[in-house]
Short mmCIF file of C-alpha atoms in Angstrom, two decimals:
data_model
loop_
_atom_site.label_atom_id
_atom_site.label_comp_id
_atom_site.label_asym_id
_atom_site.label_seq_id
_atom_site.Cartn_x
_atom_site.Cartn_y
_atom_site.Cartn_z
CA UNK A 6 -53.46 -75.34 -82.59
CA UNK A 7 -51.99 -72.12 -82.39
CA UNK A 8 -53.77 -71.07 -79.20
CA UNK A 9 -52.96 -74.17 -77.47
CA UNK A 10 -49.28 -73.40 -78.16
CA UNK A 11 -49.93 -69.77 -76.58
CA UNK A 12 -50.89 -70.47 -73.91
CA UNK A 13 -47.73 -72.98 -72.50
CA UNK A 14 -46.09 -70.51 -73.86
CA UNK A 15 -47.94 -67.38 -71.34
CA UNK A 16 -47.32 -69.48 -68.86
CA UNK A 17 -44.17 -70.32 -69.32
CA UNK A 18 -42.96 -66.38 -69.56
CA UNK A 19 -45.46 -65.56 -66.56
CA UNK A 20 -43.88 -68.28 -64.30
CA UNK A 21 -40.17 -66.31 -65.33
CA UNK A 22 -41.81 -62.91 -64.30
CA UNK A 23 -41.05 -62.27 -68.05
CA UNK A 24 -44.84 -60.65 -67.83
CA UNK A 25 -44.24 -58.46 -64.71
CA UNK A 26 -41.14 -56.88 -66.48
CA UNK A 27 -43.01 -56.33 -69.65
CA UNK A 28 -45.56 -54.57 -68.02
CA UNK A 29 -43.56 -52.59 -65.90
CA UNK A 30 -43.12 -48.85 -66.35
CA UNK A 31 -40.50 -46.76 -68.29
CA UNK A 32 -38.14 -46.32 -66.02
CA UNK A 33 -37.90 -49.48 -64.23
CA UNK A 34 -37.05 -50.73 -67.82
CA UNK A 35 -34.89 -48.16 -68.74
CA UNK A 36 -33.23 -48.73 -64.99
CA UNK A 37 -32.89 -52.13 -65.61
CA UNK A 38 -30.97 -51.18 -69.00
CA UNK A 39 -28.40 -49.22 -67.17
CA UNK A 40 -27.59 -51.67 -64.69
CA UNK A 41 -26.96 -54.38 -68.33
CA UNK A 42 -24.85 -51.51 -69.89
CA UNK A 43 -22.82 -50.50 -66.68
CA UNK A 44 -21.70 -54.22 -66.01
CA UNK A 45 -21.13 -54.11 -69.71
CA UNK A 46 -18.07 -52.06 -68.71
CA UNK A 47 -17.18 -53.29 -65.61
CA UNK A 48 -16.75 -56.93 -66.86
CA UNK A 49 -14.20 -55.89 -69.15
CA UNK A 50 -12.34 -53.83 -66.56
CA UNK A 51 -13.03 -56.41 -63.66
CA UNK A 52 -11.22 -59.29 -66.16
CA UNK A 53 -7.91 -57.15 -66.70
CA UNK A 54 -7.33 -55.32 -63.54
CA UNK A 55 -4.77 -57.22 -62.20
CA UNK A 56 -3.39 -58.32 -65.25
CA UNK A 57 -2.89 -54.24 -65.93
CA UNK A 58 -1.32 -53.87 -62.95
CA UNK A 59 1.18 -56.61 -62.64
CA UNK A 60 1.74 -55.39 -66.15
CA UNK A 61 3.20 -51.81 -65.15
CA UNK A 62 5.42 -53.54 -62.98
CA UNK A 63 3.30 -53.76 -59.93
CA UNK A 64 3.85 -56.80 -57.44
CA UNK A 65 1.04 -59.08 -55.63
CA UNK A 66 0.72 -57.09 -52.38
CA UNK A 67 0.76 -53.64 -54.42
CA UNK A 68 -2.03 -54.76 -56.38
CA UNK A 69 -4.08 -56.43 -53.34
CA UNK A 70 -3.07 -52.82 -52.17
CA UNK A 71 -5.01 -50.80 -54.91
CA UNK A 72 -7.94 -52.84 -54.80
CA UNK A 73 -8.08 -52.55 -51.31
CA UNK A 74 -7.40 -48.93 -51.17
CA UNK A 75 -9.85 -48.52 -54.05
CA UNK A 76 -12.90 -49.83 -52.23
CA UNK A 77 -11.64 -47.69 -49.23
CA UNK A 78 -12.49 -44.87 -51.55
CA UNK A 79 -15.65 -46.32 -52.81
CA UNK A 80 -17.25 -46.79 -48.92
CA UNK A 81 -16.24 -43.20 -48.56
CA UNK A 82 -18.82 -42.50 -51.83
CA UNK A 83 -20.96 -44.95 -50.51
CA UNK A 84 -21.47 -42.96 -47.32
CA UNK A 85 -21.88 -40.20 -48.17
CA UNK A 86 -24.97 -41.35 -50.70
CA UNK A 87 -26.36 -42.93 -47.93
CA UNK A 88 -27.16 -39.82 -46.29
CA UNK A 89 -27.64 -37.72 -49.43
CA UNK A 90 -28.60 -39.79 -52.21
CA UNK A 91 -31.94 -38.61 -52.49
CA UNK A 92 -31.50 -35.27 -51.55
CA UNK A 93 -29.61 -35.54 -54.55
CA UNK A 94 -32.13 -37.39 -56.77
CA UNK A 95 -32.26 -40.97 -58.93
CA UNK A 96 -31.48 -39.06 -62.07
CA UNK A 97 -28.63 -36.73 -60.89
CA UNK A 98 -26.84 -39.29 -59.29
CA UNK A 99 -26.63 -41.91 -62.19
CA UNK A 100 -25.27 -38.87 -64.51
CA UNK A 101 -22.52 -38.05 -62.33
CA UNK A 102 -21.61 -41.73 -62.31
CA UNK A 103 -21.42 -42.05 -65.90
CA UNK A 104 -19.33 -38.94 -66.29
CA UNK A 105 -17.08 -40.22 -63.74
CA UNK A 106 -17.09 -43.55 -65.31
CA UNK A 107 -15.81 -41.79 -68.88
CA UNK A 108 -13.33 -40.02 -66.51
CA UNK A 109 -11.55 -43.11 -64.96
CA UNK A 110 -11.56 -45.22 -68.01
CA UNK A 111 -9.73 -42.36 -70.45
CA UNK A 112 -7.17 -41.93 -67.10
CA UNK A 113 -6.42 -45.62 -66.93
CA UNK A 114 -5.16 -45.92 -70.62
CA UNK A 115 -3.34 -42.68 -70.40
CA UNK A 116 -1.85 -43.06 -66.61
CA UNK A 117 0.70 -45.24 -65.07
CA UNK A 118 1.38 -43.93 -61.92
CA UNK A 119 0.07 -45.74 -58.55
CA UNK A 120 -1.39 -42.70 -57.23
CA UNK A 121 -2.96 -41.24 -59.74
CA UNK A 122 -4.53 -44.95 -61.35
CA UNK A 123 -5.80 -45.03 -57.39
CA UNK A 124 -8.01 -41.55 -57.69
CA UNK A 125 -9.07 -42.74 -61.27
CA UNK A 126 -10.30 -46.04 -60.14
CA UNK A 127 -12.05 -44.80 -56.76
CA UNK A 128 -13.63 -41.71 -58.83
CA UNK A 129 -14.82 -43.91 -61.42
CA UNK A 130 -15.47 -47.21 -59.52
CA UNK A 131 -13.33 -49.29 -61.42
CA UNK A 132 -12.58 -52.34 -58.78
CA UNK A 133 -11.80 -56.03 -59.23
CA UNK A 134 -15.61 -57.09 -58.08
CA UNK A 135 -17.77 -55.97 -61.52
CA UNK A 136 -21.25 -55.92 -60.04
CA UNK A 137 -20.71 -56.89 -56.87
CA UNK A 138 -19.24 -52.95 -55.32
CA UNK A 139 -20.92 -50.00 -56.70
CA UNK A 140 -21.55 -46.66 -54.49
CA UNK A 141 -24.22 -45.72 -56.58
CA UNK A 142 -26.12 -49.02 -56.78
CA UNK A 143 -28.19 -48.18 -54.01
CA UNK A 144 -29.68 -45.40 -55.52
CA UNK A 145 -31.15 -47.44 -58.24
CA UNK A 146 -32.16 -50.55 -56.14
CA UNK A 147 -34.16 -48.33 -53.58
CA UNK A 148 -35.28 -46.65 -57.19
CA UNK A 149 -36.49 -49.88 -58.71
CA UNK A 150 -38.22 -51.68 -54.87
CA UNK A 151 -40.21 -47.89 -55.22
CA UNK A 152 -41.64 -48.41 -59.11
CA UNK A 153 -42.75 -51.93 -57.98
CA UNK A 154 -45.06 -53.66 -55.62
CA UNK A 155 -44.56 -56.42 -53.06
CA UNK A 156 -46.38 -59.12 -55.32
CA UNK A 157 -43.57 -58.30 -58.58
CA UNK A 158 -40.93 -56.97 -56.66
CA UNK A 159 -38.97 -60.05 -56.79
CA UNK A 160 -39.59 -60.73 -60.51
CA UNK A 161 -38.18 -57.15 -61.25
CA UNK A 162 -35.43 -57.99 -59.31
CA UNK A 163 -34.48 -61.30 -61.07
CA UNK A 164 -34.48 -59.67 -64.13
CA UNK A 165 -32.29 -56.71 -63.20
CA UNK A 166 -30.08 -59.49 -62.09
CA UNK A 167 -30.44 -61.45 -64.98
CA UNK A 168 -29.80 -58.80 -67.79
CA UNK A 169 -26.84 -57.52 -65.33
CA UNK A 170 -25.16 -60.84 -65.45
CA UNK A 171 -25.50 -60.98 -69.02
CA UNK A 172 -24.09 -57.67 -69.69
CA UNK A 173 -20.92 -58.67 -67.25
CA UNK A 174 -20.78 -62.41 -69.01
CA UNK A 175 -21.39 -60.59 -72.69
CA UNK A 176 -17.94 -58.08 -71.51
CA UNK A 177 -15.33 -60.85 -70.32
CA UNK A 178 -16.15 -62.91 -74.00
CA UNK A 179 -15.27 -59.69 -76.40
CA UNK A 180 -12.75 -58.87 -73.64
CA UNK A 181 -10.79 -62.24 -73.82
CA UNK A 182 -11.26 -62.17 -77.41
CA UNK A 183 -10.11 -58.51 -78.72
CA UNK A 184 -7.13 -59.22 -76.18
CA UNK A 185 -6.42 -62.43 -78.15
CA UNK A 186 -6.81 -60.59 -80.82
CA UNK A 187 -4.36 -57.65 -80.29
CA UNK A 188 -1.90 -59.65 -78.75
CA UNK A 189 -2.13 -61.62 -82.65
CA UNK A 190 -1.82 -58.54 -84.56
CA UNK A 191 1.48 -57.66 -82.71
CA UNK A 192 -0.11 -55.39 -80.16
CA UNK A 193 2.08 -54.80 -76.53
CA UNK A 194 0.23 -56.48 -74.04
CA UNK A 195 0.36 -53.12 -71.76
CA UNK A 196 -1.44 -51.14 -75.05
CA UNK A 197 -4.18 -53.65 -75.24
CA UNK A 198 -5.38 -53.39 -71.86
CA UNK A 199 -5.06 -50.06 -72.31
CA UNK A 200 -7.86 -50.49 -75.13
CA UNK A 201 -10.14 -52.26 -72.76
CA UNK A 202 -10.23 -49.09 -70.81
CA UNK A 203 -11.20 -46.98 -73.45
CA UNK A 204 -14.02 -49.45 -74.03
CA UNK A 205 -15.33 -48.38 -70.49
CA UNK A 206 -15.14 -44.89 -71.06
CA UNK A 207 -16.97 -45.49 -74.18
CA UNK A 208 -19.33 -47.40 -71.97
CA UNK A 209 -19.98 -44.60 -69.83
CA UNK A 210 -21.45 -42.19 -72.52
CA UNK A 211 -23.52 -44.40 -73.57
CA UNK A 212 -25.03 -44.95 -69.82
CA UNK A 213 -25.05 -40.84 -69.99
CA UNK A 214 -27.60 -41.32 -73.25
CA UNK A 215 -29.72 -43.80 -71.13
CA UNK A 216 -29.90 -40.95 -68.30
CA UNK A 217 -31.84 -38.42 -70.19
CA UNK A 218 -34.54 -41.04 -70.88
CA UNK A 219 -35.90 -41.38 -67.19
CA UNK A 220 -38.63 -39.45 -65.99
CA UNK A 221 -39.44 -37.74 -62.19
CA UNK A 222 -41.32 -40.78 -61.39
CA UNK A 223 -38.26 -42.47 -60.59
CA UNK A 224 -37.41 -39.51 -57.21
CA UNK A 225 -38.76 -40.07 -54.38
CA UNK A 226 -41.76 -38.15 -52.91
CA UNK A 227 -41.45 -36.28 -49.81
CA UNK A 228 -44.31 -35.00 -47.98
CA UNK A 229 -44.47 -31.27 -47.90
CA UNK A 230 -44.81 -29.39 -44.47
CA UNK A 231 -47.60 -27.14 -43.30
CA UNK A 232 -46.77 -23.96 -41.93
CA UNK A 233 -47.41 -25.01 -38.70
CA UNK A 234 -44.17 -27.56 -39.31
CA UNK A 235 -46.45 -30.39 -39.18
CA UNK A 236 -46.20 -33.16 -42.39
CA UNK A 237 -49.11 -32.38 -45.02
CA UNK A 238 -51.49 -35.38 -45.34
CA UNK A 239 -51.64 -36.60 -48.98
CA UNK A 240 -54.23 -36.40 -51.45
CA UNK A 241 -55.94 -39.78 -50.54
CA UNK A 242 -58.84 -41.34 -52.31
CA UNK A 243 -62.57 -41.13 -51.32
CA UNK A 244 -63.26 -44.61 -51.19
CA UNK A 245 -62.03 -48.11 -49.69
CA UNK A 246 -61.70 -49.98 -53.11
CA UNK A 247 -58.95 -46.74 -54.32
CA UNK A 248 -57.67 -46.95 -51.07
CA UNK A 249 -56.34 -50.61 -51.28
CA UNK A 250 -55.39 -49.75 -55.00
CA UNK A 251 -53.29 -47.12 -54.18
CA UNK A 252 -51.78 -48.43 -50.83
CA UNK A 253 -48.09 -47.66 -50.12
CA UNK A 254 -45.95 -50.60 -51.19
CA UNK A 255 -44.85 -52.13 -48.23
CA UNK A 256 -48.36 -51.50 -46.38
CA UNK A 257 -49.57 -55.01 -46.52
CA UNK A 258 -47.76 -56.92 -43.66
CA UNK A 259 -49.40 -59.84 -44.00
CA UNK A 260 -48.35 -59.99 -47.70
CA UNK A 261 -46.73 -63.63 -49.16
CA UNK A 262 -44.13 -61.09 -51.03
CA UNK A 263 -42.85 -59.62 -47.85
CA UNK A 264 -41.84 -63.16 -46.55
CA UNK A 265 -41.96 -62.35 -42.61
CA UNK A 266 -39.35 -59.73 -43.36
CA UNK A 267 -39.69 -57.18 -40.44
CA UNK A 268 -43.17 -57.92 -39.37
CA UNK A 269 -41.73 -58.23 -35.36
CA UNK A 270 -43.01 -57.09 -32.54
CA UNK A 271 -46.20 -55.95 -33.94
CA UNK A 272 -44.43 -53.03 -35.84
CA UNK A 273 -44.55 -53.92 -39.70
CA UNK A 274 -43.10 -52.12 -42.65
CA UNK A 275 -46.99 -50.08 -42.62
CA UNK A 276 -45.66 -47.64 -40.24
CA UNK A 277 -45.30 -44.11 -41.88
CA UNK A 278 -42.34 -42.22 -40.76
CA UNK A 279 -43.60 -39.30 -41.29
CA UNK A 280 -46.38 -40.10 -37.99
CA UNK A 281 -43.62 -40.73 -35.82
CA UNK A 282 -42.56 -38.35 -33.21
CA UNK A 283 -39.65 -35.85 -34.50
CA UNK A 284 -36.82 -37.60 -32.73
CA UNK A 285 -37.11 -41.12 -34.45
CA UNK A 286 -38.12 -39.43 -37.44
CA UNK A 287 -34.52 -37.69 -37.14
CA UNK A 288 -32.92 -41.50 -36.90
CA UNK A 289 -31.92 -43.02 -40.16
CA UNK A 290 -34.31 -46.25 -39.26
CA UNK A 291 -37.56 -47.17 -37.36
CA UNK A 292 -36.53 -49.93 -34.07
CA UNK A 293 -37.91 -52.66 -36.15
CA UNK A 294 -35.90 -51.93 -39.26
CA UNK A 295 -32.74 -51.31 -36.74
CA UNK A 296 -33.76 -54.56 -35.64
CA UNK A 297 -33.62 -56.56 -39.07
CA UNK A 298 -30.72 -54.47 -40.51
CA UNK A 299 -27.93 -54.88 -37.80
CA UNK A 300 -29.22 -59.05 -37.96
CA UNK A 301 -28.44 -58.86 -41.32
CA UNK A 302 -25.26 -56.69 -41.91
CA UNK A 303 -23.58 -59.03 -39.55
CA UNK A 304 -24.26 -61.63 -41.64
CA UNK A 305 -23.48 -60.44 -44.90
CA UNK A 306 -20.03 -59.44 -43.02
CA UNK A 307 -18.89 -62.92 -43.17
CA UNK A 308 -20.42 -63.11 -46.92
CA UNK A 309 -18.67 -59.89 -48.53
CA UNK A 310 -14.90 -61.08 -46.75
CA UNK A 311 -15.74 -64.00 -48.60
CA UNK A 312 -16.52 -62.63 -51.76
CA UNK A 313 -13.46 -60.05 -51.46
CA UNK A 314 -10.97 -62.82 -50.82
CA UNK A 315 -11.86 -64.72 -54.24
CA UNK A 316 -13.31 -61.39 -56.33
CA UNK A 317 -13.42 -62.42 -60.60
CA UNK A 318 -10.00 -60.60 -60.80
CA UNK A 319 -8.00 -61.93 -58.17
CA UNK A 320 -9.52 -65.55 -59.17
CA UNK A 321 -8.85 -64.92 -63.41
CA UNK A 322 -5.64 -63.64 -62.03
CA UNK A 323 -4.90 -66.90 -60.57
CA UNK A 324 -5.54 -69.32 -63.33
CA UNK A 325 -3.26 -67.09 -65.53
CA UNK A 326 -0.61 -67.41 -63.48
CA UNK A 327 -1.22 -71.14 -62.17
CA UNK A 328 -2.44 -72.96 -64.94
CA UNK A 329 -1.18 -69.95 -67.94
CA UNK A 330 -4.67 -70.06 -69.44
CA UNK A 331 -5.13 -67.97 -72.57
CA UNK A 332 -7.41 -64.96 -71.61
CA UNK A 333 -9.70 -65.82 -74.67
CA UNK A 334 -10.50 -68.95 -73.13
CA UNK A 335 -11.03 -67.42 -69.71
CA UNK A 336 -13.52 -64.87 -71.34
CA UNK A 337 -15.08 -68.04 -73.38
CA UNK A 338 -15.65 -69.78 -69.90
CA UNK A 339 -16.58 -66.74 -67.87
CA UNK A 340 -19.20 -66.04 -70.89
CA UNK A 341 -20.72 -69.50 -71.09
CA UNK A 342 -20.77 -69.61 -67.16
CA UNK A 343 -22.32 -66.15 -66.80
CA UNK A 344 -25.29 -66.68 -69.34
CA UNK A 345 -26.64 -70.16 -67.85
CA UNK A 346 -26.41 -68.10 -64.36
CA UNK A 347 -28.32 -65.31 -65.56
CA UNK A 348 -31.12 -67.75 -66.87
CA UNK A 349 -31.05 -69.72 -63.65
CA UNK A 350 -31.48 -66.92 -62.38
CA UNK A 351 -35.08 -66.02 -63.57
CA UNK A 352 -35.44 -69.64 -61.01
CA UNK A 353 -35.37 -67.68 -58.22
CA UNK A 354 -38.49 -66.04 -58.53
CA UNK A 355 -40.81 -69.29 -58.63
CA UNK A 356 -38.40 -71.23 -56.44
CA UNK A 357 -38.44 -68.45 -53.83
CA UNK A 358 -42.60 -69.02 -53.87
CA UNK A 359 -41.90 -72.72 -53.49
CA UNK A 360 -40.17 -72.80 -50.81
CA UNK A 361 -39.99 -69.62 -48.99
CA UNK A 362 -37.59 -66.38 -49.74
CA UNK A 363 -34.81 -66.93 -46.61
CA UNK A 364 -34.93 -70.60 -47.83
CA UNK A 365 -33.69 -69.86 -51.72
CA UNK A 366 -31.31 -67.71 -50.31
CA UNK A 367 -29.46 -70.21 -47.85
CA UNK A 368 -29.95 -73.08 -50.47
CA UNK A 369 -28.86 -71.37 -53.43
CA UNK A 370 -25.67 -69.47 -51.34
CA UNK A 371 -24.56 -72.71 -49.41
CA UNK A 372 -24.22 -74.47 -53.50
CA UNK A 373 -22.24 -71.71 -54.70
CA UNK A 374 -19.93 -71.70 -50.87
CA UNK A 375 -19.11 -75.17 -51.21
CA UNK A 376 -17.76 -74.65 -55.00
CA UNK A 377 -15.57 -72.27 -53.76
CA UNK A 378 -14.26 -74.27 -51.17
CA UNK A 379 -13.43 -76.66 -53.94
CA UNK A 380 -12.14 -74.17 -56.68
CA UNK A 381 -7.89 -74.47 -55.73
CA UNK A 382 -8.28 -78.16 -54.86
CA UNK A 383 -7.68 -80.31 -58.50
CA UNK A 384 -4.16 -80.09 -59.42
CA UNK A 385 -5.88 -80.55 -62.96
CA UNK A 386 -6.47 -77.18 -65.09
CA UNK A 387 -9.36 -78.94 -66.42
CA UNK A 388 -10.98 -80.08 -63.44
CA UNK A 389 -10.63 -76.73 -61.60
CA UNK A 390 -11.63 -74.67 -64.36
CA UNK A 391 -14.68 -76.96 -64.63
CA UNK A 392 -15.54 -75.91 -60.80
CA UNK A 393 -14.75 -72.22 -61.48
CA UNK A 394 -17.37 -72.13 -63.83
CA UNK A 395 -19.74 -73.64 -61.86
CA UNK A 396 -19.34 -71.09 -58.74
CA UNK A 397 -19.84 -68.45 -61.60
CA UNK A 398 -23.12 -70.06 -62.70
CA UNK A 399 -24.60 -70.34 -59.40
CA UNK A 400 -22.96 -67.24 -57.92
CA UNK A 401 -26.14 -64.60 -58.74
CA UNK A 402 -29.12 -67.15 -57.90
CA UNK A 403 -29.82 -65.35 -54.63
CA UNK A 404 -29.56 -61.79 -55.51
CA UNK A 405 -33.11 -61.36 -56.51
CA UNK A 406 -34.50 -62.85 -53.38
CA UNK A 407 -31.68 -61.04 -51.13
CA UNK A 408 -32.66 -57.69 -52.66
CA UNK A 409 -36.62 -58.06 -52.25
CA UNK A 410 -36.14 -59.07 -48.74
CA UNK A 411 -33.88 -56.19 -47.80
CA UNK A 412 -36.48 -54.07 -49.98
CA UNK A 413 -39.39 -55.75 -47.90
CA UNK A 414 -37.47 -55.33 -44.93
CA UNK A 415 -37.24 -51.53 -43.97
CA UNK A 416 -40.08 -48.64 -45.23
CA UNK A 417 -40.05 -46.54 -48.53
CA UNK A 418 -38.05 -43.73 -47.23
CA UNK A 419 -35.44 -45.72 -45.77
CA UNK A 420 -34.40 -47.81 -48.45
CA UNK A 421 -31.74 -45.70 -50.26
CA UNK A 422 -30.27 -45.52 -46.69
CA UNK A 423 -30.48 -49.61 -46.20
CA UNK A 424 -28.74 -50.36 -49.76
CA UNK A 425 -26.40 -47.52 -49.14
CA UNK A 426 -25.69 -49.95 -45.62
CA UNK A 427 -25.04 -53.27 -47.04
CA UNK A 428 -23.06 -51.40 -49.84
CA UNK A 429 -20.85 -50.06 -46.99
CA UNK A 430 -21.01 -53.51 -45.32
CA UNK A 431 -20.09 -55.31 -48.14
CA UNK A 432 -17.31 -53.00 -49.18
CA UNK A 433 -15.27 -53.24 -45.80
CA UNK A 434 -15.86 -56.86 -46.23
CA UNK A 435 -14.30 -57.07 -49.43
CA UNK A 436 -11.62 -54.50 -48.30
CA UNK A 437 -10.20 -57.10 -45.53
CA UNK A 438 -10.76 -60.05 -48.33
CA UNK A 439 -8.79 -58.44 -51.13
CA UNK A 440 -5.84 -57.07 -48.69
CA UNK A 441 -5.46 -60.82 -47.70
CA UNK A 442 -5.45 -62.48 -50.87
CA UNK A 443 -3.17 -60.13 -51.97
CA UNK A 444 -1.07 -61.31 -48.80
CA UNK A 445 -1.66 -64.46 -49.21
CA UNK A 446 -0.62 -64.50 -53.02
CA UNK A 447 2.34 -62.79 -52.18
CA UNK A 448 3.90 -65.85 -49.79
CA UNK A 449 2.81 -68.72 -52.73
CA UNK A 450 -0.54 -69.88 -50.73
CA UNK A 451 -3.30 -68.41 -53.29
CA UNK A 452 -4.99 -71.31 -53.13
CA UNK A 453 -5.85 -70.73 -49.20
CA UNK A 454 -7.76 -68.00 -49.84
CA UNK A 455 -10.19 -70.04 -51.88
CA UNK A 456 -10.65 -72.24 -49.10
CA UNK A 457 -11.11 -69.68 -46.27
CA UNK A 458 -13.51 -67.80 -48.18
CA UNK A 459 -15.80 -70.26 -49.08
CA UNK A 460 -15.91 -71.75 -45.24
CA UNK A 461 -17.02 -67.78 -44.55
CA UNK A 462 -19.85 -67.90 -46.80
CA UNK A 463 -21.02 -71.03 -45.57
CA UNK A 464 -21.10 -69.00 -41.76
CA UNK A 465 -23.45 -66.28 -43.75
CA UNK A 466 -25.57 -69.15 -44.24
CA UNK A 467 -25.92 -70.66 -40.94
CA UNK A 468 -26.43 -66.70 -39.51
CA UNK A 469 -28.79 -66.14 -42.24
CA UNK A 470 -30.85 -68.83 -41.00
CA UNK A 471 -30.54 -68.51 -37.08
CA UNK A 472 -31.63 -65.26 -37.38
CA UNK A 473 -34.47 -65.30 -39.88
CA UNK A 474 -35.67 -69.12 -40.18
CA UNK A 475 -38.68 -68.27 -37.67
CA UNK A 476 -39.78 -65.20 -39.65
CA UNK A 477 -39.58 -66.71 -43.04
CA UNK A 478 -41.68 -69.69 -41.65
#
């Protein structure tokens, strides 16, 4: 009886990827616990932002100001690891974040100047989008598409996702709730947020801890030059069966994983960079990933001014002051919504087999679009709280199949630089977004920026598919 219950039950976990994951190495897990423990922190800090600010006094278009101004900073950082990042190294790079990270959250409960809050928050990434805007993202997505192979890459992905949703929904519950609670004991409302800051510095160290745990599997291996300047040929095996075994990840075009993504023109994602002549090798991508990455930063232009112009703060910001919900509740609500999203998420995975990679991604993105659309509609608190929650719980579903195709998309070697370009992408994006809402808060019509940004997404979509429909097919 037993064994007939074990296996469903294998099944079950293998059609989640909850297998692939298990299996994995030691530092895709232990990369996969930073991202959980770093949205930990930003949750909390994401929920309060604008309540902090409009706290020290700050008006509507000063604080669509600072968040602006703050992701101005971060595409600065995120530039800069585009071209360095792995000169730099995996392990390196998420150290310095988590000092910086303990930096910005002591200054923001110590600090109340503009100015100063504004180098804090750049430094230490602290921005109204939780895990939608980090600099140094990249460096552990390009990290994590290295440790895995085409066939699992996706599963990894969803669960990255999935505990990195639960970390941000676990943060705005025993954020809304220790606010509640302070604001009970007699606490000023200023000194409590103030608390929540802390929290994230706290948060940081304990990312720092994480960082001594990975190994030098996670850097990426460059091939070492001859004398002669020509690249060194690596070690390969003696026979055909180790040869497939140990084939580069992305060298099987023809792959179901890869899902059509660059395979155009006869160049595929086997070409080794290191074989081309010295002048493309110089360029930071092959013609065919060119190709597929200026297709799709132009669409995910549309998607990130979406995203900016409704981010969690500007939107929790908005039902405070609209509809003077209790931030316990809000945290209750953002909680529930974020853990059914991050178990819908593990969906992705088999529905992205179903039906084809591109096709989860427009399907599950066009859902979430047209809940946005709806979000400032109800005059009811009820009603639109209701459809809040349900944009929250369907806002992650595509991630995992977004970030395998982007993985799938460009060679080894170039993905740190492709991340680090939709993470500059979607930060200018979300730059023009949060500047207008804050305009568009400031002359009493919040609820237009609901509606604008959700008929943006829905153009992501519609790009999305006119440009990769045939591939994915």
């Amino acid at each position: 009886m037993s064994m007939r219950l074990q296996k469903p039950w294998a099944r079950c976990l293998s059609y989640i990827g909850a297998d692939v994951i298990w299996h994995s190495s030691r530092d895709v897990k232990i990369l996969v616990l930073l991202r959980m423990v770093r949205l930990l922190g930003y949750g909390g800090t994401t929920f309060v932002l604008a309540l902090y600010l409009n706290a020290l006094g700050f008006g509507d278009p000063e604080v669509g100001v600072f968040m602006t101004l703050t992701l101005v900073g971060d595409l600065a950082i995120s530039f800069a690891l585009t071209y360095i990042g792995d000169g730099m190294g995996v392990r390196w790079t998420v150290i310095i974040s988590a000092l910086l990270m303990c930096f910005s959250g002591m200054a923001f409960a110590i600090l109340d100047n503009f100015w100063l809050l504004l180098l804090a928050s750049i430094m230490g990434v602290i921005n109204p989008s939780a895990n939608e805007i980090d600099p140094f993202k990249a460096i552990e997505e390009a990290a994590i598409a290295r440790l895995s192979n085409p066939e699992s890459r996706n599963e990894v992905f969803a669960w990255w996702s999935m505990l990195g949703m639960f970390g941000t929904a676990s943060s705005n519950l025993l954020t809304g709730w220790v606010l509640n609670l302070l604001h009970n004991s007699g606490v000023r409302r200023l000194d409590a947020y103030r608390i929540i800051f802390i929290g994230y510095a706290v948060t940081g160290l304990i990312k720092l801890l994480c960082c001594t745990l990975l190994s030098s599997d996670v850097e990426i291996k460059v091939p070492e030059k001859k004398d002669d300047g020509k690249v060194a040929e690596i070690e390969g095996p003696e026979d055909d069966d180790e040869l497939v075994e140990n084939e580069p990840l992305l060298g099987r075009v023809a792959s179901k994983s890869t899902y059509g993504a660059v395979d155009q023109d006869g160049q595929g994602p086997e070409v080794n960079k290191a074989a081309l002549p010295e002048r493309d090798r110089a360029q930071m991508f092959t013609p065919a990933s060119f190709n597929f990455m200026w297709k799709l930063s132009l669409a995910m232009a549309f998607d990130f001014v979406g995203s900016g112009l409704a981010q969690i703060s500007w939107m929790t910001y908005f039902f405070k002051r609209e509809y003077d919900i209790a931030e316990g509740a809000l945290g209750s609500a953002t909680f529930t919504a974020g853990i059914v999203s991050s178990i819908l998420n593990l969906a992705s995975s088999p529905l992205s087999r179903a039906i084809g990679q591109v096709q989860t991604m427009v399907l599950c993105h066009t859902v979430n679009s047209i809940s946005l659309l709806m979000v400032s509609v109800p005059g009811n608190k009820y009603v639109a709280l209701a459809i809040f929650i349900f944009r929250i719980v369907t806002r992650e579903i595509d991630n995992a199949p977004r970030q395998a195709f982007i993985s799938a998309g460009v060679l080894d070697e170039e993905r740190t630089s492709a991340m680090g370009v939709v993470n500059i992408v979607k930060t200018v994006g979300s730059c023009i977004g949060l500047y207008s809402t804050g305009l568009f808060a400031g002359m009493d019509k919040f609820w237009l920026a609901f509606i604008v940004a959700g008929a943006l997404k829905l153009v992501y979509n519609v790009l999305i598919l006119s440009f990769f429909w045939k591939r994915a097919k």
